[in-house]
Amino acid sequence: MANQFCRYLSNGLSFFVRQNEAMVSPCCWFGKQIPLDSQFQRNYKNAVDSVNGWTNACSACKVLEDAGQQSLRQTGPDWIHGDAPHGDPVCIDINLDINCNAACVTCGADSSSLWKIENAKLLGKKIKLELYDDTVNKSISKILESVSLDQVRYVKFYGGEPLFTDTHLKFIKHIPYPEQVTLHYTTNGSIYPNDAVLNEWKNFKTIIFAASLDGIKEQFDYVRWPLPWHKVSKNLIRLRENKDIWNLMFRVEFTANFLNTYYFDRLEDWIKNNLDINLSGDKTEINVHPCWGIWELVKMPYNIREAVLKKYPVNHVIHRLVANLPEPTPLLPWQQFVNTWDPRRNNSWQTAFPELARYI
Ligand code: SF4
């Protein structure tokens, strides 16, 4: 039987690497990580099996549910049946490297190899680019030795940019029943899948291509530096028109920061005109979630909040998101960030968000 409180606790596994060591937890939000070593089975059982209600490790879900938003816990029944055998993974996350071709303003060196390089350049240091191949290969071997993939129905890849390397291919070729499995890629959309990937995808039940689009044109180019919108939008349309990939569905992830949120309608219009449905008529889902850190949504000054609330009707997701924000947090860390990085990138936040520059 699956865990009645949260099905990820009994049938979810999230694999990732910290300091070259493979780690695992029931989901990517869980606050405790267990090394994937010879003691894994025992340590995992001790840390996870006794959880059957709210604990500190699950506070990310608790905070969202208390705020009336959907948590990861609540999505468990979408994938994991109540009678799934306890312990057999049904949902798996794979995050075994941080190789990425972008250094988005809202990301950092913990999740992007390009950010590592940019930070080193800023300090005048030379960086030896880590190649994660060895760690990835060892981690995949450890995963295969430690768990059975027979019950897997859903595998999610994030990074890094999952299509920048072949880590995902190395893993999916071991999935025994691909026709029962949905693959979910959280991707920056800048890399058109090559033939090897497209051929492999044909074996799977569904591919969810979840493109992280934090705007279009100037707003996209600024936030998702150095990726160009014209290339990403072209890739998405090409993918939509590829009749060979009949099992691919689109999803758009919009990370709402305190400046791009005002421009959400431009993205919404672009999706409506270009990516509203896939070839089979499945609707593209748009998922809006607040940004944390230097660009956090809650930094939004009151006069921008007013402009956003005026622009979007009360029942619009953006209106609801902004209407419930607590008091704005200080802009100083953000100002230091843009003063450092805009000149180095030959970028300007005032040009990317021209309607809002007068409010700051
Ligand atoms: S309650 Fe949330 S954080 Fe805890 S295991 Fe479930 S999904 Fe993960």
Short mmCIF file of C-alpha atoms and ligand atoms in Angstrom, two decimals:
data_model
loop_
_atom_site.label_atom_id
_atom_site.label_comp_id
_atom_site.label_asym_id
_atom_site.label_seq_id
_atom_site.Cartn_x
_atom_site.Cartn_y
_atom_site.Cartn_z
CA MET A 1 0.00 0.00 0.00
CA ALA A 2 1.18 3.51 -0.78
CA ASN A 3 1.78 5.94 2.09
CA GLN A 4 -1.63 7.46 2.90
CA PHE A 5 -0.24 10.87 3.86
CA CYS A 6 1.99 11.38 0.81
CA ARG A 7 2.42 8.78 -1.92
CA TYR A 8 5.90 10.07 -2.78
CA LEU A 9 7.05 8.86 0.66
CA SER A 10 6.44 5.24 -0.36
CA ASN A 11 6.71 5.36 -4.18
CA GLY A 12 8.76 8.40 -5.14
CA LEU A 13 12.53 8.71 -5.49
CA SER A 14 14.47 11.83 -6.37
CA PHE A 15 18.11 11.27 -7.36
CA PHE A 16 20.66 14.07 -7.44
CA VAL A 17 24.36 14.65 -6.90
CA ARG A 18 25.98 16.72 -4.11
CA GLN A 19 29.77 17.12 -4.14
CA ASN A 20 30.15 14.20 -6.52
CA GLU A 21 28.06 11.93 -4.31
CA ALA A 22 24.73 10.44 -5.42
CA MET A 23 21.94 11.24 -2.99
CA VAL A 24 18.27 10.34 -2.81
CA SER A 25 15.07 11.55 -1.18
CA PRO A 26 11.36 10.76 -1.76
CA CYS A 27 10.88 13.93 -3.84
CA CYS A 28 12.91 16.98 -4.82
CA TRP A 29 11.18 19.08 -2.08
CA PHE A 30 11.94 16.79 0.86
CA GLY A 31 14.27 18.37 3.42
CA LYS A 32 16.45 15.30 4.14
CA GLN A 33 18.81 13.62 1.72
CA ILE A 34 20.23 10.13 2.06
CA PRO A 35 23.50 9.05 0.38
CA LEU A 36 23.04 6.34 -2.23
CA ASP A 37 25.68 4.08 -0.68
CA SER A 38 25.80 0.56 0.73
CA GLN A 39 23.75 1.69 3.78
CA PHE A 40 21.09 3.29 1.56
CA GLN A 41 18.25 0.81 2.17
CA ARG A 42 18.57 0.94 5.95
CA ASN A 43 19.15 4.72 6.22
CA TYR A 44 16.32 5.51 3.80
CA LYS A 45 13.91 3.28 5.73
CA ASN A 46 14.84 4.99 9.02
CA ALA A 47 14.48 8.50 7.61
CA VAL A 48 11.35 8.10 5.50
CA ASP A 49 9.25 5.05 6.36
CA SER A 50 7.97 6.40 9.68
CA VAL A 51 6.68 9.69 8.19
CA ASN A 52 2.90 9.65 8.06
CA GLY A 53 2.03 13.30 8.73
CA TRP A 54 3.59 16.77 8.60
CA THR A 55 7.26 16.86 9.60
CA ASN A 56 9.95 19.54 9.12
CA ALA A 57 11.27 17.74 6.04
CA CYS A 58 7.91 18.28 4.32
CA SER A 59 7.58 21.98 5.19
CA ALA A 60 7.76 23.06 1.49
CA CYS A 61 4.43 21.31 0.87
CA LYS A 62 2.92 22.51 4.15
CA VAL A 63 3.71 26.17 3.37
CA LEU A 64 2.02 25.93 -0.04
CA GLU A 65 -1.04 24.11 1.26
CA ASP A 66 -1.43 26.63 4.10
CA ALA A 67 -1.37 29.40 1.46
CA GLY A 68 -4.13 27.63 -0.48
CA GLN A 69 -1.82 26.61 -3.35
CA GLN A 70 -1.26 23.16 -4.78
CA SER A 71 1.64 21.24 -3.27
CA LEU A 72 3.66 18.40 -4.75
CA ARG A 73 2.08 16.07 -2.15
CA GLN A 74 -1.34 16.72 -3.65
CA THR A 75 -0.16 15.60 -7.10
CA GLY A 76 0.88 12.15 -5.80
CA PRO A 77 -2.45 10.41 -6.64
CA ASP A 78 -2.15 11.63 -10.28
CA TRP A 79 0.65 9.10 -10.77
CA ILE A 80 0.70 6.71 -7.82
CA HIS A 81 -2.26 4.39 -7.12
CA GLY A 82 -3.27 3.93 -3.48
CA ASP A 83 -2.53 0.21 -3.78
CA ALA A 84 0.97 0.63 -5.31
CA PRO A 85 3.43 -1.77 -3.60
CA HIS A 86 5.20 0.13 -0.82
CA GLY A 87 8.83 0.85 -1.75
CA ASP A 88 8.71 0.28 -5.50
CA PRO A 89 9.39 3.62 -7.22
CA VAL A 90 6.59 4.84 -9.49
CA CYS A 91 7.81 8.45 -9.84
CA ILE A 92 11.50 9.21 -10.29
CA ASP A 93 13.38 12.51 -10.58
CA ILE A 94 16.81 12.55 -12.21
CA ASN A 95 19.13 15.48 -11.58
CA LEU A 96 22.62 14.04 -11.86
CA ASP A 97 24.49 17.00 -13.33
CA ILE A 98 24.21 20.78 -13.59
CA ASN A 99 25.60 21.14 -17.11
CA CYS A 100 23.78 24.06 -18.69
CA ASN A 101 24.17 26.44 -21.60
CA ALA A 102 22.35 29.28 -19.82
CA ALA A 103 22.99 31.53 -16.83
CA CYS A 104 19.47 32.83 -16.22
CA VAL A 105 19.28 35.84 -13.90
CA THR A 106 16.98 33.90 -11.60
CA CYS A 107 19.31 30.86 -11.36
CA GLY A 108 22.80 30.36 -9.89
CA ALA A 109 25.95 28.26 -9.69
CA ASP A 110 24.21 25.45 -7.76
CA SER A 111 22.09 24.65 -10.82
CA SER A 112 24.09 25.87 -13.83
CA SER A 113 27.64 25.14 -14.99
CA LEU A 114 27.61 28.37 -17.04
CA TRP A 115 26.86 30.35 -13.88
CA LYS A 116 29.92 28.70 -12.27
CA ILE A 117 32.07 29.88 -15.16
CA GLU A 118 30.60 33.39 -15.09
CA ASN A 119 31.20 33.71 -11.34
CA ALA A 120 34.81 32.55 -11.75
CA LYS A 121 35.40 35.07 -14.56
CA LEU A 122 34.01 37.85 -12.37
CA LEU A 123 36.59 37.00 -9.71
CA GLY A 124 39.36 36.79 -12.34
CA LYS A 125 39.81 33.07 -11.66
CA LYS A 126 40.33 30.32 -14.15
CA ILE A 127 37.90 27.50 -13.69
CA LYS A 128 38.47 23.90 -14.62
CA LEU A 129 35.18 22.90 -16.13
CA GLU A 130 33.98 19.78 -14.35
CA LEU A 131 32.88 17.01 -16.59
CA TYR A 132 30.20 15.12 -14.78
CA ASP A 133 30.38 11.99 -16.96
CA ASP A 134 32.14 9.88 -14.37
CA THR A 135 29.77 10.90 -11.57
CA VAL A 136 26.75 10.42 -13.83
CA ASN A 137 27.82 6.93 -14.91
CA LYS A 138 28.56 5.86 -11.32
CA SER A 139 25.27 7.32 -10.09
CA ILE A 140 23.24 5.55 -12.76
CA SER A 141 24.95 2.24 -11.90
CA LYS A 142 24.15 2.78 -8.21
CA ILE A 143 20.51 3.58 -8.99
CA LEU A 144 20.16 0.42 -11.09
CA GLU A 145 21.79 -1.69 -8.36
CA SER A 146 19.59 -0.20 -5.62
CA VAL A 147 16.06 -0.03 -7.03
CA SER A 148 13.78 -1.86 -9.42
CA LEU A 149 12.35 0.18 -12.29
CA ASP A 150 9.52 -2.28 -13.05
CA GLN A 151 6.76 -0.11 -11.55
CA VAL A 152 8.04 3.24 -12.88
CA ARG A 153 5.37 5.33 -14.63
CA TYR A 154 6.82 8.85 -14.52
CA VAL A 155 10.40 10.15 -14.83
CA LYS A 156 11.24 13.82 -14.55
CA PHE A 157 14.52 15.35 -15.69
CA TYR A 158 15.83 18.71 -14.63
CA GLY A 159 19.26 20.15 -14.16
CA GLY A 160 21.10 21.98 -15.56
CA GLU A 161 19.60 21.68 -18.97
CA PRO A 162 18.62 18.02 -19.48
CA LEU A 163 18.93 18.18 -23.29
CA PHE A 164 22.46 19.66 -23.10
CA THR A 165 23.92 16.24 -22.19
CA ASP A 166 23.08 12.58 -22.79
CA THR A 167 22.52 11.85 -19.08
CA HIS A 168 18.80 11.37 -19.73
CA LEU A 169 19.47 8.90 -22.57
CA LYS A 170 21.87 6.90 -20.41
CA PHE A 171 19.09 6.48 -17.86
CA ILE A 172 15.98 5.91 -19.99
CA LYS A 173 17.49 3.04 -21.92
CA HIS A 174 17.29 1.01 -18.68
CA ILE A 175 13.54 1.55 -18.23
CA PRO A 176 11.99 -1.91 -18.78
CA TYR A 177 8.46 -0.88 -19.89
CA PRO A 178 8.82 2.46 -21.70
CA GLU A 179 5.35 2.19 -23.23
CA GLN A 180 3.92 2.68 -19.72
CA VAL A 181 6.13 5.62 -18.82
CA THR A 182 5.78 9.39 -19.16
CA LEU A 183 9.03 11.34 -19.46
CA HIS A 184 8.95 14.93 -18.27
CA TYR A 185 11.72 17.37 -19.27
CA THR A 186 12.03 20.77 -17.65
CA THR A 187 14.00 22.46 -20.39
CA ASN A 188 15.13 25.91 -21.47
CA GLY A 189 14.01 25.04 -25.02
CA SER A 190 17.24 26.16 -26.68
CA ILE A 191 18.29 22.67 -27.84
CA TYR A 192 16.28 20.89 -30.50
CA PRO A 193 16.32 17.17 -29.61
CA ASN A 194 18.65 15.22 -31.90
CA ASP A 195 17.67 12.07 -33.83
CA ALA A 196 18.89 9.70 -31.10
CA VAL A 197 16.64 11.45 -28.58
CA LEU A 198 13.63 11.64 -30.91
CA ASN A 199 13.96 7.93 -31.73
CA GLU A 200 14.19 6.97 -28.08
CA TRP A 201 11.18 9.13 -27.20
CA LYS A 202 9.01 7.19 -29.65
CA ASN A 203 9.20 4.18 -27.30
CA PHE A 204 7.58 6.04 -24.41
CA LYS A 205 3.94 6.62 -23.58
CA THR A 206 4.14 10.41 -23.38
CA ILE A 207 6.83 13.08 -23.46
CA ILE A 208 6.06 16.25 -21.51
CA PHE A 209 8.17 19.04 -22.96
CA ALA A 210 8.02 21.66 -20.20
CA ALA A 211 9.66 24.79 -21.56
CA SER A 212 10.75 27.41 -19.05
CA LEU A 213 9.57 30.63 -20.68
CA ASP A 214 9.76 33.68 -18.45
CA GLY A 215 8.53 35.99 -21.16
CA ILE A 216 9.05 36.52 -24.87
CA LYS A 217 11.50 38.63 -26.91
CA GLU A 218 13.28 41.31 -24.78
CA GLN A 219 12.01 39.92 -21.48
CA PHE A 220 13.06 36.36 -22.41
CA ASP A 221 16.47 37.43 -23.73
CA TYR A 222 17.20 39.31 -20.52
CA VAL A 223 16.04 36.71 -17.99
CA ARG A 224 17.31 33.61 -19.84
CA TRP A 225 20.72 35.00 -20.84
CA PRO A 226 22.42 34.19 -23.22
CA LEU A 227 19.61 32.23 -24.90
CA PRO A 228 17.91 34.04 -27.78
CA TRP A 229 14.11 34.06 -27.96
CA HIS A 230 14.12 33.76 -31.76
CA LYS A 231 15.92 30.40 -31.50
CA VAL A 232 13.85 29.01 -28.63
CA SER A 233 10.52 30.00 -30.21
CA LYS A 234 11.65 28.47 -33.51
CA ASN A 235 12.54 25.19 -31.75
CA LEU A 236 9.14 24.99 -30.07
CA ILE A 237 7.24 25.56 -33.31
CA ARG A 238 9.45 23.05 -35.16
CA LEU A 239 8.80 20.47 -32.46
CA ARG A 240 5.06 21.13 -32.60
CA GLU A 241 5.09 20.59 -36.36
CA ASN A 242 7.15 17.39 -36.29
CA LYS A 243 4.58 14.72 -37.20
CA ASP A 244 6.93 11.93 -36.07
CA ILE A 245 6.64 12.94 -32.41
CA TRP A 246 2.98 12.14 -31.95
CA ASN A 247 3.33 11.52 -28.19
CA LEU A 248 4.72 14.91 -27.17
CA MET A 249 2.76 17.38 -25.07
CA PHE A 250 3.79 20.93 -24.23
CA ARG A 251 3.83 22.65 -20.94
CA VAL A 252 5.09 26.17 -20.20
CA GLU A 253 6.71 27.04 -16.88
CA PHE A 254 6.55 30.76 -16.07
CA THR A 255 8.64 31.82 -13.08
CA ALA A 256 7.06 35.08 -11.99
CA ASN A 257 9.64 37.60 -10.81
CA PHE A 258 8.90 41.16 -9.75
CA LEU A 259 9.47 42.59 -13.25
CA ASN A 260 8.48 39.96 -15.86
CA THR A 261 5.07 39.33 -14.25
CA TYR A 262 3.69 42.57 -15.74
CA TYR A 263 4.47 41.19 -19.25
CA PHE A 264 2.83 37.78 -18.80
CA ASP A 265 0.07 38.69 -21.29
CA ARG A 266 2.63 38.84 -24.12
CA LEU A 267 3.64 35.25 -23.42
CA GLU A 268 0.02 34.19 -23.06
CA ASP A 269 -0.75 35.68 -26.50
CA TRP A 270 2.27 34.02 -28.09
CA ILE A 271 1.24 30.62 -26.72
CA LYS A 272 -2.34 31.14 -27.89
CA ASN A 273 -1.14 31.92 -31.42
CA ASN A 274 1.71 29.42 -31.72
CA LEU A 275 1.63 26.65 -29.13
CA ASP A 276 -1.91 26.43 -27.82
CA ILE A 277 -2.18 22.72 -28.64
CA ASN A 278 0.08 19.92 -29.85
CA LEU A 279 -0.49 17.97 -33.08
CA SER A 280 -3.06 15.74 -31.36
CA GLY A 281 -5.03 18.68 -30.00
CA ASP A 282 -3.82 18.44 -26.36
CA LYS A 283 -3.85 21.86 -24.72
CA THR A 284 -0.56 23.41 -23.57
CA GLU A 285 -0.67 23.80 -19.81
CA ILE A 286 0.77 27.04 -18.41
CA ASN A 287 2.18 26.71 -14.93
CA VAL A 288 2.86 29.98 -13.06
CA HIS A 289 4.99 29.90 -9.94
CA PRO A 290 6.64 32.66 -7.90
CA CYS A 291 10.35 33.35 -8.15
CA TRP A 292 12.51 33.25 -5.00
CA GLY A 293 15.88 34.88 -4.28
CA ILE A 294 17.25 38.11 -5.73
CA TRP A 295 14.40 38.41 -8.25
CA GLU A 296 11.70 37.21 -5.89
CA LEU A 297 8.16 38.22 -6.72
CA VAL A 298 7.57 39.73 -3.32
CA LYS A 299 10.13 42.49 -4.09
CA MET A 300 7.55 44.02 -6.44
CA PRO A 301 7.09 47.67 -5.38
CA TYR A 302 3.54 48.87 -4.64
CA ASN A 303 3.26 50.99 -7.80
CA ILE A 304 4.12 47.99 -10.02
CA ARG A 305 1.61 45.87 -8.08
CA GLU A 306 -1.03 48.51 -8.85
CA ALA A 307 -0.16 48.45 -12.57
CA VAL A 308 -0.30 44.62 -12.63
CA LEU A 309 -3.63 44.46 -10.77
CA LYS A 310 -5.09 47.04 -13.15
CA LYS A 311 -3.87 45.14 -16.22
CA TYR A 312 -5.16 41.63 -15.28
CA PRO A 313 -8.78 40.88 -14.28
CA VAL A 314 -9.46 39.64 -10.73
CA ASN A 315 -9.89 36.01 -11.75
CA HIS A 316 -6.62 35.93 -13.74
CA VAL A 317 -3.82 33.82 -12.24
CA ILE A 318 -1.45 36.82 -12.27
CA HIS A 319 -3.94 39.06 -10.48
CA ARG A 320 -4.46 36.44 -7.77
CA LEU A 321 -0.74 35.88 -7.37
CA VAL A 322 0.08 39.58 -6.95
CA ALA A 323 -3.00 40.53 -4.91
CA ASN A 324 -1.93 38.21 -2.09
CA LEU A 325 1.72 39.26 -1.82
CA PRO A 326 3.04 40.32 1.58
CA GLU A 327 4.94 43.62 2.10
CA PRO A 328 7.75 44.21 -0.46
CA THR A 329 11.26 43.10 0.52
CA PRO A 330 14.31 45.40 -0.05
CA LEU A 331 15.60 45.93 -3.58
CA LEU A 332 19.25 46.49 -2.57
CA PRO A 333 20.57 42.95 -3.31
CA TRP A 334 18.83 43.07 -6.70
CA GLN A 335 20.34 46.50 -7.44
CA GLN A 336 23.81 45.14 -6.66
CA PHE A 337 23.10 42.19 -8.93
CA VAL A 338 22.03 44.26 -11.96
CA ASN A 339 24.84 46.77 -11.44
CA THR A 340 27.33 43.88 -11.59
CA TRP A 341 25.84 41.72 -14.34
CA ASP A 342 24.04 44.03 -16.79
CA PRO A 343 27.26 45.72 -18.01
CA ARG A 344 29.08 42.38 -18.27
CA ARG A 345 26.23 40.99 -20.39
CA ASN A 346 25.77 44.13 -22.41
CA ASN A 347 22.22 44.05 -21.10
CA SER A 348 19.95 46.51 -19.40
CA TRP A 349 16.94 45.74 -17.22
CA GLN A 350 15.51 49.17 -18.15
CA THR A 351 15.49 48.17 -21.83
CA ALA A 352 14.04 44.73 -21.09
CA PHE A 353 11.24 46.09 -18.89
CA PRO A 354 10.79 49.65 -20.23
CA GLU A 355 7.29 50.30 -18.87
CA LEU A 356 8.47 49.60 -15.31
CA ALA A 357 11.78 51.48 -15.19
CA ARG A 358 10.11 54.68 -13.93
CA TYR A 359 8.76 52.87 -10.86
CA ILE A 360 12.18 51.88 -9.50
S1 SF4 B 1 4.81 15.95 1.67
FE1 SF4 B 1 5.82 17.09 0.02
S2 SF4 B 1 7.97 17.28 0.69
FE2 SF4 B 1 7.02 15.62 1.90
S3 SF4 B 1 7.53 13.79 0.71
FE3 SF4 B 1 5.48 14.48 0.09
S4 SF4 B 1 5.84 15.71 -1.73
FE4 SF4 B 1 7.80 15.50 -0.69
#
